[in-house]
PDB file of C-alpha atoms and ligand atoms in Angstrom:
ATOM      1  CA  MET A   1     131.669  96.701 137.235  1.00 46.00           C
ATOM      2  CA  GLN A   2     130.767  99.445 134.749  1.00 63.00           C
ATOM      3  CA  ALA A   3     127.881 101.716 135.706  1.00 92.00           C
ATOM      4  CA  ILE A   4     124.811 101.353 133.479  1.00 95.00           C
ATOM      5  CA  GLN A   5     121.402 103.046 133.325  1.00 97.00           C
ATOM      6  CA  SER A   6     118.332 102.386 131.158  1.00 98.00           C
ATOM      7  CA  TYR A   7     115.196 104.396 130.619  1.00 98.00           C
ATOM      8  CA  GLU A   8     112.065 103.772 128.575  1.00 98.00           C
ATOM      9  CA  SER A   9     110.113 106.711 127.113  1.00 98.00           C
ATOM     10  CA  PRO A  10     106.708 106.558 125.388  1.00 98.00           C
ATOM     11  CA  ALA A  11     105.713 107.934 121.997  1.00 98.00           C
ATOM     12  CA  LYS A  12     103.517 111.017 121.746  1.00 98.00           C
ATOM     13  CA  LEU A  13     100.533 111.824 119.603  1.00 98.00           C
ATOM     14  CA  ILE A  14      99.314 115.344 118.866  1.00 98.00           C
ATOM     15  CA  LEU A  15      95.510 115.464 118.976  1.00 98.00           C
ATOM     16  CA  LEU A  16      95.153 119.128 118.033  1.00 98.00           C
ATOM     17  CA  GLY A  17      97.307 122.181 117.376  1.00 98.00           C
ATOM     18  CA  GLU A  18     100.459 120.990 115.604  1.00 98.00           C
ATOM     19  CA  HIS A  19     102.160 123.799 113.681  1.00 98.00           C
ATOM     20  CA  PHE A  20      99.721 126.412 115.029  1.00 98.00           C
ATOM     21  CA  VAL A  21     101.217 125.908 118.513  1.00 98.00           C
ATOM     22  CA  ILE A  22     104.368 127.633 117.249  1.00 97.00           C
ATOM     23  CA  PHE A  23     102.259 130.757 116.620  1.00 97.00           C
ATOM     24  CA  GLY A  24     100.368 130.806 119.934  1.00 97.00           C
ATOM     25  CA  ALA A  25      97.460 128.348 119.575  1.00 98.00           C
ATOM     26  CA  PRO A  26      97.219 125.536 122.135  1.00 98.00           C
ATOM     27  CA  ALA A  27      98.480 122.039 121.309  1.00 98.00           C
ATOM     28  CA  LEU A  28      96.874 118.965 122.901  1.00 98.00           C
ATOM     29  CA  ALA A  29      98.961 115.792 123.026  1.00 98.00           C
ATOM     30  CA  VAL A  30      98.836 112.367 124.662  1.00 98.00           C
ATOM     31  CA  PRO A  31     101.472 109.696 125.328  1.00 98.00           C
ATOM     32  CA  LEU A  32     101.178 106.397 123.440  1.00 98.00           C
ATOM     33  CA  LEU A  33     102.351 103.959 126.066  1.00 95.00           C
ATOM     34  CA  ASP A  34     102.557 100.865 123.823  1.00 93.00           C
ATOM     35  CA  LEU A  35     105.291 102.422 121.665  1.00 95.00           C
ATOM     36  CA  THR A  36     108.553 103.114 123.445  1.00 96.00           C
ATOM     37  CA  THR A  37     112.236 103.900 123.067  1.00 97.00           C
ATOM     38  CA  ARG A  38     114.608 102.259 125.544  1.00 98.00           C
ATOM     39  CA  VAL A  39     117.909 104.094 125.907  1.00 98.00           C
ATOM     40  CA  THR A  40     120.772 102.352 127.719  1.00 98.00           C
ATOM     41  CA  LEU A  41     123.884 104.286 128.687  1.00 98.00           C
ATOM     42  CA  ARG A  42     127.113 102.821 130.111  1.00 97.00           C
ATOM     43  CA  GLN A  43     130.077 104.643 131.544  1.00 95.00           C
ATOM     44  CA  VAL A  44     133.272 103.511 129.743  1.00 96.00           C
ATOM     45  CA  ASN A  45     136.950 104.354 130.172  1.00 94.00           C
ATOM     46  CA  ALA A  46     137.530 105.951 126.760  1.00 94.00           C
ATOM     47  CA  PRO A  47     136.334 109.571 126.974  1.00 93.00           C
ATOM     48  CA  GLY A  48     133.656 110.876 124.587  1.00 94.00           C
ATOM     49  CA  ALA A  49     130.437 109.627 123.013  1.00 97.00           C
ATOM     50  CA  HIS A  50     130.314 106.020 121.746  1.00 97.00           C
ATOM     51  CA  LEU A  51     127.520 104.186 119.984  1.00 97.00           C
ATOM     52  CA  GLY A  52     126.448 100.551 120.331  1.00 96.00           C
ATOM     53  CA  GLU A  53     123.369  99.058 118.656  1.00 94.00           C
ATOM     54  CA  LEU A  54     120.703 101.577 117.612  1.00 95.00           C
ATOM     55  CA  SER A  55     117.595  99.991 116.122  1.00 93.00           C
ATOM     56  CA  TRP A  56     113.865 100.273 115.804  1.00 90.00           C
ATOM     57  CA  ALA A  57     111.126  97.809 114.982  1.00 86.00           C
ATOM     58  CA  PRO A  58     107.463  98.741 114.685  1.00 78.00           C
ATOM     59  CA  ALA A  59     105.088  96.487 116.650  1.00 71.00           C
ATOM     60  CA  THR A  60     103.654  95.258 113.329  1.00 69.00           C
ATOM     61  CA  ASP A  61     107.064  94.005 112.178  1.00 72.00           C
ATOM     62  CA  PRO A  62     109.357  92.024 114.487  1.00 67.00           C
ATOM     63  CA  HIS A  63     112.499  92.542 112.385  1.00 78.00           C
ATOM     64  CA  PRO A  64     114.597  95.382 113.778  1.00 81.00           C
ATOM     65  CA  ARG A  65     115.891  98.040 111.397  1.00 86.00           C
ATOM     66  CA  HIS A  66     119.313  99.436 112.164  1.00 88.00           C
ATOM     67  CA  LEU A  67     119.869 103.155 111.990  1.00 89.00           C
ATOM     68  CA  GLU A  68     121.583 104.457 108.867  1.00 89.00           C
ATOM     69  CA  ALA A  69     125.014 106.115 109.010  1.00 93.00           C
ATOM     70  CA  LYS A  70     123.487 109.611 108.900  1.00 93.00           C
ATOM     71  CA  GLN A  71     121.074 108.832 111.727  1.00 92.00           C
ATOM     72  CA  ARG A  72     123.924 107.339 113.787  1.00 95.00           C
ATOM     73  CA  ARG A  73     125.950 110.509 113.247  1.00 96.00           C
ATOM     74  CA  GLN A  74     123.009 112.554 114.471  1.00 95.00           C
ATOM     75  CA  ALA A  75     122.594 110.294 117.542  1.00 96.00           C
ATOM     76  CA  ARG A  76     126.291 110.685 118.370  1.00 97.00           C
ATOM     77  CA  GLY A  77     125.998 114.477 117.988  1.00 97.00           C
ATOM     78  CA  LEU A  78     123.063 114.513 120.401  1.00 98.00           C
ATOM     79  CA  LEU A  79     124.925 112.416 122.970  1.00 98.00           C
ATOM     80  CA  GLU A  80     128.016 114.655 122.635  1.00 97.00           C
ATOM     81  CA  HIS A  81     125.881 117.739 123.164  1.00 97.00           C
ATOM     82  CA  ALA A  82     124.196 116.204 126.211  1.00 97.00           C
ATOM     83  CA  ILE A  83     127.611 115.337 127.708  1.00 97.00           C
ATOM     84  CA  THR A  84     128.845 118.895 127.113  1.00 96.00           C
ATOM     85  CA  ARG A  85     125.791 120.301 128.889  1.00 96.00           C
ATOM     86  CA  VAL A  86     125.488 117.847 131.778  1.00 95.00           C
ATOM     87  CA  ALA A  87     129.009 116.485 132.377  1.00 92.00           C
ATOM     88  CA  PRO A  88     131.508 118.875 130.721  1.00 92.00           C
ATOM     89  CA  ASN A  89     134.378 117.782 132.996  1.00 91.00           C
ATOM     90  CA  SER A  90     133.794 114.042 132.815  1.00 90.00           C
ATOM     91  CA  THR A  91     137.009 112.073 132.357  1.00 91.00           C
ATOM     92  CA  SER A  92     135.120 108.892 131.425  1.00 92.00           C
ATOM     93  CA  GLY A  93     133.116 108.276 128.257  1.00 95.00           C
ATOM     94  CA  PHE A  94     129.595 107.047 127.550  1.00 97.00           C
ATOM     95  CA  LEU A  95     128.358 104.171 125.370  1.00 98.00           C
ATOM     96  CA  LEU A  96     124.799 104.467 124.105  1.00 98.00           C
ATOM     97  CA  GLU A  97     122.385 101.802 122.895  1.00 97.00           C
ATOM     98  CA  ALA A  98     118.781 102.422 121.896  1.00 97.00           C
ATOM     99  CA  HIS A  99     115.948 100.135 120.840  1.00 95.00           C
ATOM    100  CA  SER A 100     112.667 101.615 119.782  1.00 95.00           C
ATOM    101  CA  SER A 101     109.223 100.606 118.620  1.00 94.00           C
ATOM    102  CA  ILE A 102     108.468 104.221 117.650  1.00 94.00           C
ATOM    103  CA  PRO A 103     108.823 104.633 113.872  1.00 92.00           C
ATOM    104  CA  LEU A 104     111.582 107.162 113.210  1.00 91.00           C
ATOM    105  CA  GLY A 105     110.565 110.443 111.620  1.00 91.00           C
ATOM    106  CA  TYR A 106     106.835 109.589 111.498  1.00 94.00           C
ATOM    107  CA  GLY A 107     105.608 112.340 113.852  1.00 96.00           C
ATOM    108  CA  LEU A 108     105.161 110.124 116.913  1.00 97.00           C
ATOM    109  CA  GLY A 109     107.916 111.679 118.997  1.00 97.00           C
ATOM    110  CA  SER A 110     110.839 109.352 118.212  1.00 96.00           C
ATOM    111  CA  SER A 111     113.372 112.169 118.577  1.00 96.00           C
ATOM    112  CA  ALA A 112     111.766 113.460 121.787  1.00 97.00           C
ATOM    113  CA  ALA A 113     111.809 109.937 123.271  1.00 98.00           C
ATOM    114  CA  PHE A 114     115.494 109.644 122.356  1.00 97.00           C
ATOM    115  CA  ALA A 115     116.325 113.106 123.767  1.00 98.00           C
ATOM    116  CA  VAL A 116     114.496 112.373 127.020  1.00 98.00           C
ATOM    117  CA  GLY A 117     116.126 108.925 127.323  1.00 98.00           C
ATOM    118  CA  VAL A 118     119.649 110.322 126.855  1.00 98.00           C
ATOM    119  CA  THR A 119     118.992 113.178 129.288  1.00 98.00           C
ATOM    120  CA  VAL A 120     117.519 110.977 132.025  1.00 98.00           C
ATOM    121  CA  THR A 121     120.120 108.172 131.795  1.00 98.00           C
ATOM    122  CA  LEU A 122     123.047 110.598 131.707  1.00 97.00           C
ATOM    123  CA  HIS A 123     121.884 112.321 134.893  1.00 97.00           C
ATOM    124  CA  ALA A 124     121.221 108.967 136.564  1.00 96.00           C
ATOM    125  CA  LEU A 125     124.696 107.611 135.657  1.00 95.00           C
ATOM    126  CA  LEU A 126     126.296 110.702 137.174  1.00 94.00           C
ATOM    127  CA  ASN A 127     124.160 110.357 140.285  1.00 94.00           C
ATOM    128  CA  LEU A 128     122.564 113.738 139.622  1.00 95.00           C
ATOM    129  CA  HIS A 129     118.957 114.326 140.661  1.00 94.00           C
ATOM    130  CA  PRO A 130     117.651 117.240 138.604  1.00 96.00           C
ATOM    131  CA  ASP A 131     114.103 118.545 138.935  1.00 95.00           C
ATOM    132  CA  ALA A 132     111.631 118.035 136.077  1.00 93.00           C
ATOM    133  CA  SER A 133     112.210 121.497 134.626  1.00 93.00           C
ATOM    134  CA  THR A 134     115.993 120.950 134.362  1.00 96.00           C
ATOM    135  CA  LEU A 135     115.446 117.622 132.585  1.00 97.00           C
ATOM    136  CA  SER A 136     112.966 119.277 130.261  1.00 96.00           C
ATOM    137  CA  HIS A 137     115.409 122.124 129.555  1.00 96.00           C
ATOM    138  CA  HIS A 138     118.194 119.694 128.535  1.00 97.00           C
ATOM    139  CA  ALA A 139     115.854 117.499 126.461  1.00 97.00           C
ATOM    140  CA  HIS A 140     114.563 120.636 124.729  1.00 96.00           C
ATOM    141  CA  ALA A 141     118.130 121.623 123.801  1.00 97.00           C
ATOM    142  CA  LEU A 142     118.587 118.227 122.103  1.00 97.00           C
ATOM    143  CA  GLU A 143     115.235 118.575 120.320  1.00 96.00           C
ATOM    144  CA  LYS A 144     116.385 121.962 119.018  1.00 95.00           C
ATOM    145  CA  MET A 145     119.347 120.265 117.353  1.00 95.00           C
ATOM    146  CA  VAL A 146     116.934 117.971 115.503  1.00 93.00           C
ATOM    147  CA  HIS A 147     114.013 120.288 114.703  1.00 90.00           C
ATOM    148  CA  GLY A 148     115.273 123.875 114.853  1.00 87.00           C
ATOM    149  CA  ASN A 149     112.906 125.712 117.190  1.00 87.00           C
ATOM    150  CA  PRO A 150     110.368 123.245 118.578  1.00 93.00           C
ATOM    151  CA  SER A 151     107.394 124.332 120.688  1.00 95.00           C
ATOM    152  CA  GLY A 152     108.288 121.904 123.484  1.00 95.00           C
ATOM    153  CA  ILE A 153     105.029 119.889 123.382  1.00 96.00           C
ATOM    154  CA  ASP A 154     106.779 116.684 122.234  1.00 96.00           C
ATOM    155  CA  GLU A 155     109.371 116.339 124.961  1.00 96.00           C
ATOM    156  CA  ALA A 156     106.927 117.581 127.630  1.00 97.00           C
ATOM    157  CA  VAL A 157     104.466 114.740 126.923  1.00 98.00           C
ATOM    158  CA  VAL A 158     107.217 112.152 126.556  1.00 98.00           C
ATOM    159  CA  LEU A 159     108.883 113.231 129.808  1.00 97.00           C
ATOM    160  CA  LYS A 160     105.684 113.396 131.885  1.00 97.00           C
ATOM    161  CA  GLY A 161     103.984 110.417 130.221  1.00 97.00           C
ATOM    162  CA  LEU A 162     100.625 112.205 130.637  1.00 97.00           C
ATOM    163  CA  PRO A 163      98.122 113.981 128.367  1.00 98.00           C
ATOM    164  CA  LEU A 164      99.030 117.677 128.257  1.00 98.00           C
ATOM    165  CA  SER A 165      98.065 120.938 126.661  1.00 98.00           C
ATOM    166  CA  LEU A 166     100.585 123.652 125.940  1.00 97.00           C
ATOM    167  CA  ARG A 167     100.627 127.219 124.785  1.00 96.00           C
ATOM    168  CA  LYS A 168     104.135 128.228 123.738  1.00 91.00           C
ATOM    169  CA  GLY A 169     105.899 130.217 126.446  1.00 88.00           C
ATOM    170  CA  GLU A 170     103.508 128.991 129.179  1.00 94.00           C
ATOM    171  CA  ALA A 171     103.776 126.052 131.561  1.00 93.00           C
ATOM    172  CA  THR A 172     102.193 122.825 130.309  1.00 96.00           C
ATOM    173  CA  LYS A 173      98.813 121.873 131.774  1.00 97.00           C
ATOM    174  CA  LEU A 174      97.440 118.407 132.406  1.00 98.00           C
ATOM    175  CA  LEU A 175      94.785 117.560 129.836  1.00 98.00           C
ATOM    176  CA  LYS A 176      91.811 115.968 131.572  1.00 98.00           C
ATOM    177  CA  LEU A 177      90.412 112.990 129.634  1.00 98.00           C
ATOM    178  CA  SER A 178      87.082 111.856 131.081  1.00 98.00           C
ATOM    179  CA  SER A 179      86.791 109.013 128.548  1.00 98.00           C
ATOM    180  CA  PRO A 180      89.482 106.752 127.146  1.00 98.00           C
ATOM    181  CA  LEU A 181      90.396 107.544 123.533  1.00 98.00           C
ATOM    182  CA  SER A 182      90.271 104.626 121.149  1.00 98.00           C
ATOM    183  CA  LEU A 183      92.555 105.428 118.217  1.00 98.00           C
ATOM    184  CA  VAL A 184      93.562 103.827 114.932  1.00 98.00           C
ATOM    185  CA  LEU A 185      96.712 105.046 113.206  1.00 98.00           C
ATOM    186  CA  ALA A 186      98.097 104.440 109.729  1.00 97.00           C
ATOM    187  CA  SER A 187     100.957 105.829 107.703  1.00 96.00           C
ATOM    188  CA  ALA A 188     101.311 106.139 103.979  1.00 93.00           C
ATOM    189  CA  GLY A 189     104.714 104.479 104.226  1.00 89.00           C
ATOM    190  CA  SER A 190     106.975 107.497 104.234  1.00 91.00           C
ATOM    191  CA  PRO A 191     108.439 109.663 106.993  1.00 91.00           C
ATOM    192  CA  GLY A 192     108.239 113.472 106.963  1.00 92.00           C
ATOM    193  CA  SER A 193     110.801 116.044 107.997  1.00 92.00           C
ATOM    194  CA  THR A 194     109.521 118.230 110.859  1.00 94.00           C
ATOM    195  CA  ARG A 195     112.125 120.861 110.025  1.00 93.00           C
ATOM    196  CA  GLU A 196     110.953 121.024 106.411  1.00 95.00           C
ATOM    197  CA  ALA A 197     107.243 121.062 107.327  1.00 96.00           C
ATOM    198  CA  VAL A 198     107.776 123.846 109.880  1.00 96.00           C
ATOM    199  CA  ALA A 199     109.755 125.865 107.288  1.00 95.00           C
ATOM    200  CA  ARG A 200     106.972 125.406 104.737  1.00 95.00           C
ATOM    201  CA  VAL A 201     104.365 126.720 107.188  1.00 97.00           C
ATOM    202  CA  ALA A 202     106.623 129.659 108.145  1.00 96.00           C
ATOM    203  CA  ALA A 203     106.986 130.547 104.433  1.00 96.00           C
ATOM    204  CA  LEU A 204     103.207 130.549 104.025  1.00 96.00           C
ATOM    205  CA  ARG A 205     102.881 132.895 106.993  1.00 97.00           C
ATOM    206  CA  GLU A 206     105.460 135.209 105.449  1.00 97.00           C
ATOM    207  CA  HIS A 207     103.639 135.163 102.123  1.00 97.00           C
ATOM    208  CA  ALA A 208     100.070 135.650 103.445  1.00 97.00           C
ATOM    209  CA  PRO A 209     100.203 136.998 107.025  1.00 97.00           C
ATOM    210  CA  GLU A 210      96.532 137.962 107.343  1.00 97.00           C
ATOM    211  CA  ARG A 211      95.216 134.705 105.981  1.00 97.00           C
ATOM    212  CA  PHE A 212      97.649 132.846 108.224  1.00 98.00           C
ATOM    213  CA  ALA A 213      96.552 134.804 111.312  1.00 98.00           C
ATOM    214  CA  SER A 214      92.954 133.792 110.642  1.00 98.00           C
ATOM    215  CA  LEU A 215      94.021 130.110 110.484  1.00 98.00           C
ATOM    216  CA  VAL A 216      95.841 130.466 113.820  1.00 98.00           C
ATOM    217  CA  ALA A 217      92.695 132.026 115.350  1.00 98.00           C
ATOM    218  CA  LYS A 218      90.653 129.046 114.107  1.00 98.00           C
ATOM    219  CA  ALA A 219      93.225 126.598 115.490  1.00 98.00           C
ATOM    220  CA  ASP A 220      93.109 128.455 118.796  1.00 98.00           C
ATOM    221  CA  ALA A 221      89.325 128.028 119.004  1.00 98.00           C
ATOM    222  CA  LEU A 222      89.611 124.328 118.038  1.00 98.00           C
ATOM    223  CA  GLY A 223      92.225 123.790 120.763  1.00 98.00           C
ATOM    224  CA  GLU A 224      90.071 125.388 123.467  1.00 98.00           C
ATOM    225  CA  ALA A 225      87.012 123.419 122.309  1.00 98.00           C
ATOM    226  CA  GLY A 226      89.194 120.270 122.313  1.00 98.00           C
ATOM    227  CA  ILE A 227      90.245 120.805 125.934  1.00 98.00           C
ATOM    228  CA  ALA A 228      86.541 121.105 126.877  1.00 98.00           C
ATOM    229  CA  ALA A 229      85.515 118.032 124.821  1.00 98.00           C
ATOM    230  CA  CYS A 230      88.282 115.942 126.450  1.00 98.00           C
ATOM    231  CA  ALA A 231      87.246 117.122 129.924  1.00 98.00           C
ATOM    232  CA  THR A 232      83.576 116.236 129.406  1.00 98.00           C
ATOM    233  CA  GLY A 233      84.297 113.045 127.478  1.00 98.00           C
ATOM    234  CA  ASN A 234      82.323 114.285 124.469  1.00 98.00           C
ATOM    235  CA  LEU A 235      83.996 112.104 121.860  1.00 98.00           C
ATOM    236  CA  CYS A 236      81.599 113.050 119.041  1.00 98.00           C
ATOM    237  CA  ALA A 237      82.543 116.696 119.539  1.00 98.00           C
ATOM    238  CA  LEU A 238      86.236 115.799 119.734  1.00 98.00           C
ATOM    239  CA  GLY A 239      85.978 113.798 116.494  1.00 98.00           C
ATOM    240  CA  ALA A 240      84.423 116.760 114.692  1.00 98.00           C
ATOM    241  CA  LEU A 241      87.277 118.953 115.962  1.00 99.00           C
ATOM    242  CA  LEU A 242      89.844 116.511 114.549  1.00 98.00           C
ATOM    243  CA  ASP A 243      88.137 116.787 111.149  1.00 98.00           C
ATOM    244  CA  ARG A 244      88.259 120.579 111.284  1.00 98.00           C
ATOM    245  CA  ALA A 245      91.898 120.531 112.408  1.00 98.00           C
ATOM    246  CA  HIS A 246      92.754 118.358 109.401  1.00 98.00           C
ATOM    247  CA  ALA A 247      91.139 120.940 107.116  1.00 98.00           C
ATOM    248  CA  LEU A 248      93.387 123.647 108.625  1.00 98.00           C
ATOM    249  CA  LEU A 249      96.467 121.473 108.163  1.00 98.00           C
ATOM    250  CA  GLN A 250      95.469 120.923 104.525  1.00 98.00           C
ATOM    251  CA  LYS A 251      95.370 124.698 104.109  1.00 97.00           C
ATOM    252  CA  VAL A 252      98.977 125.049 105.294  1.00 97.00           C
ATOM    253  CA  GLY A 253     100.131 122.404 102.822  1.00 96.00           C
ATOM    254  CA  VAL A 254     101.419 119.600 105.069  1.00 97.00           C
ATOM    255  CA  CYS A 255      98.916 116.844 104.151  1.00 97.00           C
ATOM    256  CA  PRO A 256     100.136 114.556 101.354  1.00 97.00           C
ATOM    257  CA  PRO A 257      97.337 113.113  99.161  1.00 97.00           C
ATOM    258  CA  ARG A 258      97.871 109.532 100.355  1.00 97.00           C
ATOM    259  CA  LEU A 259      97.382 110.543 103.980  1.00 98.00           C
ATOM    260  CA  ASP A 260      94.346 112.635 102.978  1.00 98.00           C
ATOM    261  CA  ASP A 261      92.942 109.523 101.370  1.00 98.00           C
ATOM    262  CA  LEU A 262      93.495 107.436 104.536  1.00 98.00           C
ATOM    263  CA  VAL A 263      91.773 110.157 106.588  1.00 98.00           C
ATOM    264  CA  GLN A 264      88.737 109.917 104.253  1.00 98.00           C
ATOM    265  CA  LYS A 265      88.715 106.122 104.393  1.00 98.00           C
ATOM    266  CA  ALA A 266      88.747 106.137 108.203  1.00 98.00           C
ATOM    267  CA  ARG A 267      85.773 108.541 108.293  1.00 98.00           C
ATOM    268  CA  GLN A 268      83.822 106.427 105.784  1.00 98.00           C
ATOM    269  CA  ALA A 269      84.480 103.314 107.906  1.00 98.00           C
ATOM    270  CA  GLY A 270      82.890 104.927 110.969  1.00 98.00           C
ATOM    271  CA  ALA A 271      85.572 107.028 112.709  1.00 98.00           C
ATOM    272  CA  LEU A 272      84.259 109.962 114.765  1.00 98.00           C
ATOM    273  CA  GLY A 273      86.955 112.107 113.179  1.00 98.00           C
ATOM    274  CA  ALA A 274      90.422 111.834 111.622  1.00 98.00           C
ATOM    275  CA  LYS A 275      93.428 113.971 110.805  1.00 98.00           C
ATOM    276  CA  ILE A 276      97.127 113.803 110.184  1.00 98.00           C
ATOM    277  CA  THR A 277      99.176 113.977 113.379  1.00 98.00           C
ATOM    278  CA  GLY A 278     102.559 115.604 113.926  1.00 97.00           C
ATOM    279  CA  ALA A 279     104.374 117.767 111.437  1.00 96.00           C
ATOM    280  CA  GLY A 280     102.951 116.048 108.344  1.00 96.00           C
ATOM    281  CA  LEU A 281     104.441 115.836 104.825  1.00 96.00           C
ATOM    282  CA  GLY A 282     104.591 112.115 105.715  1.00 95.00           C
ATOM    283  CA  GLY A 283     104.151 110.192 108.925  1.00 96.00           C
ATOM    284  CA  PHE A 284     100.795 109.117 110.368  1.00 97.00           C
ATOM    285  CA  MET A 285      97.119 109.942 110.324  1.00 98.00           C
ATOM    286  CA  VAL A 286      95.016 109.223 113.400  1.00 98.00           C
ATOM    287  CA  ALA A 287      91.336 108.363 113.672  1.00 99.00           C
ATOM    288  CA  LEU A 288      89.219 108.623 116.839  1.00 99.00           C
ATOM    289  CA  VAL A 289      86.997 105.563 116.747  1.00 98.00           C
ATOM    290  CA  PRO A 290      84.237 104.106 118.939  1.00 98.00           C
ATOM    291  CA  PRO A 291      85.684 100.837 120.388  1.00 98.00           C
ATOM    292  CA  GLU A 292      83.147  98.666 118.537  1.00 98.00           C
ATOM    293  CA  ARG A 293      84.281 100.103 115.165  1.00 98.00           C
ATOM    294  CA  VAL A 294      88.054  99.763 115.671  1.00 98.00           C
ATOM    295  CA  GLU A 295      88.346  96.548 113.662  1.00 98.00           C
ATOM    296  CA  ARG A 296      86.279  97.982 110.797  1.00 98.00           C
ATOM    297  CA  VAL A 297      88.389 101.164 110.573  1.00 98.00           C
ATOM    298  CA  ARG A 298      91.604  99.216 110.882  1.00 98.00           C
ATOM    299  CA  ALA A 299      90.562  96.826 108.083  1.00 98.00           C
ATOM    300  CA  ALA A 300      89.552  99.779 105.872  1.00 98.00           C
ATOM    301  CA  LEU A 301      92.970 101.395 106.345  1.00 98.00           C
ATOM    302  CA  VAL A 302      94.812  98.157 105.589  1.00 97.00           C
ATOM    303  CA  ALA A 303      92.634  97.651 102.490  1.00 98.00           C
ATOM    304  CA  SER A 304      93.541 101.196 101.374  1.00 97.00           C
ATOM    305  CA  GLU A 305      97.241 100.297 101.562  1.00 94.00           C
ATOM    306  CA  GLY A 306      97.834 102.055 104.859  1.00 95.00           C
ATOM    307  CA  GLU A 307     101.147 100.952 106.338  1.00 93.00           C
ATOM    308  CA  LEU A 308     102.168 100.340 109.953  1.00 93.00           C
ATOM    309  CA  VAL A 309      98.434 100.303 110.815  1.00 95.00           C
ATOM    310  CA  PHE A 310      97.771  99.867 114.532  1.00 95.00           C
ATOM    311  CA  SER A 311      95.177 100.643 117.180  1.00 97.00           C
ATOM    312  CA  THR A 312      95.740 101.887 120.693  1.00 97.00           C
ATOM    313  CA  VAL A 313      93.796 103.211 123.656  1.00 98.00           C
ATOM    314  CA  VAL A 314      94.753 106.311 125.641  1.00 98.00           C
ATOM    315  CA  PRO A 315      93.362 105.759 129.152  1.00 97.00           C
ATOM    316  CA  ALA A 316      91.144 108.331 130.847  1.00 98.00           C
ATOM    317  CA  THR A 317      93.019 110.459 133.355  1.00 97.00           C
ATOM    318  CA  THR A 318      92.367 109.787 137.018  1.00 85.00           C
ATOM    319  CA  GLY A 319      91.581 112.397 139.664  1.00 68.00           C
ATOM    320  CA  LYS A 320      95.149 112.037 140.984  1.00 57.00           C
ATOM    321  CA  THR A 321      96.796 113.303 137.803  1.00 52.00           C
TER     322      THR A 321
HETATM  323  C1  MEV B   1     105.908 118.290 115.840  1.00 92.18           C
HETATM  324  O1  MEV B   1     105.639 117.098 116.550  1.00 92.18           O
HETATM  325  C2  MEV B   1     104.868 119.324 116.137  1.00 92.18           C
HETATM  326  C3  MEV B   1     105.068 120.672 115.447  1.00 92.18           C
HETATM  327  O2  MEV B   1     104.017 121.521 115.910  1.00 92.18           O
HETATM  328  C4  MEV B   1     106.406 121.291 115.774  1.00 92.18           C
HETATM  329  C5  MEV B   1     106.506 121.760 117.221  1.00 92.18           C
HETATM  330  O3  MEV B   1     105.505 121.880 117.922  1.00 92.18           O
HETATM  331  O4  MEV B   1     107.641 122.013 117.619  1.00 92.18           O
HETATM  332  C6  MEV B   1     104.937 120.565 113.937  1.00 92.18           C
END
């Protein structure tokens, strides 16, 4: 019988600090456990990297979408790279399948979930038992192929499946959540390229270094205040921080008008705060919402032509984590 391994990774959501994390501010991120990517890897006789079915279907739409030729080429490249790193002398080959409910390229960690899934299943198939930092190192190398020079927050949250904060170059820290976070998300129907968004922000920094440094300092203060608000369960304070973070992201030019509009609509419908999440240029906005107002905010986003609208709850962390 052929050896086979499967692994399911969650999506991630950045609460605070995207983009500014690359320049030293903290990023705060949580896993979204209801959205997942399942990677299945089989050992096969023919050497090399082989692809089976690769598809994704958002929870709001049961019909799976198959990856396009370009995305399949990228997936094969990632698997080849993982094999070169983890099993350079393997005489057998590997057949990959992946099914995801994480929208691809919408800032919810689809590439990190894929990178982590490939890394974990490949080690498991080869009966290797790496420690968490080795897994993270390999997953990070795959993320680099997709995004250029990522901060590491995405794959860290996906791999640990826990809320985390990260300052680039430092070890991740568990993010204490004293209250569950009730969230409503909506997209404006188009993905965004992380690589392009990161390049746009880097160009702004080049062009206006002093102004940019003052934005990073503000993001730093928001991140620290966010860690404190999460720890005390002060959701009103956290909501206000999300609003201020959105204003900073507007200043670096990654908030398209349609997502700005959805952010406004969520606030008007009673959200405690709202912002885009992830690299921007497309993708999702997220609103922090008191549980009793979730349906109202959700309906407002649908009425404003938000797409892939869904709500989710991030559980409070327990003492054990
Ligand atoms: C992407 O999910 C988050 C960014 O901050 C990039 C990164 O941290 O690598 C935009």
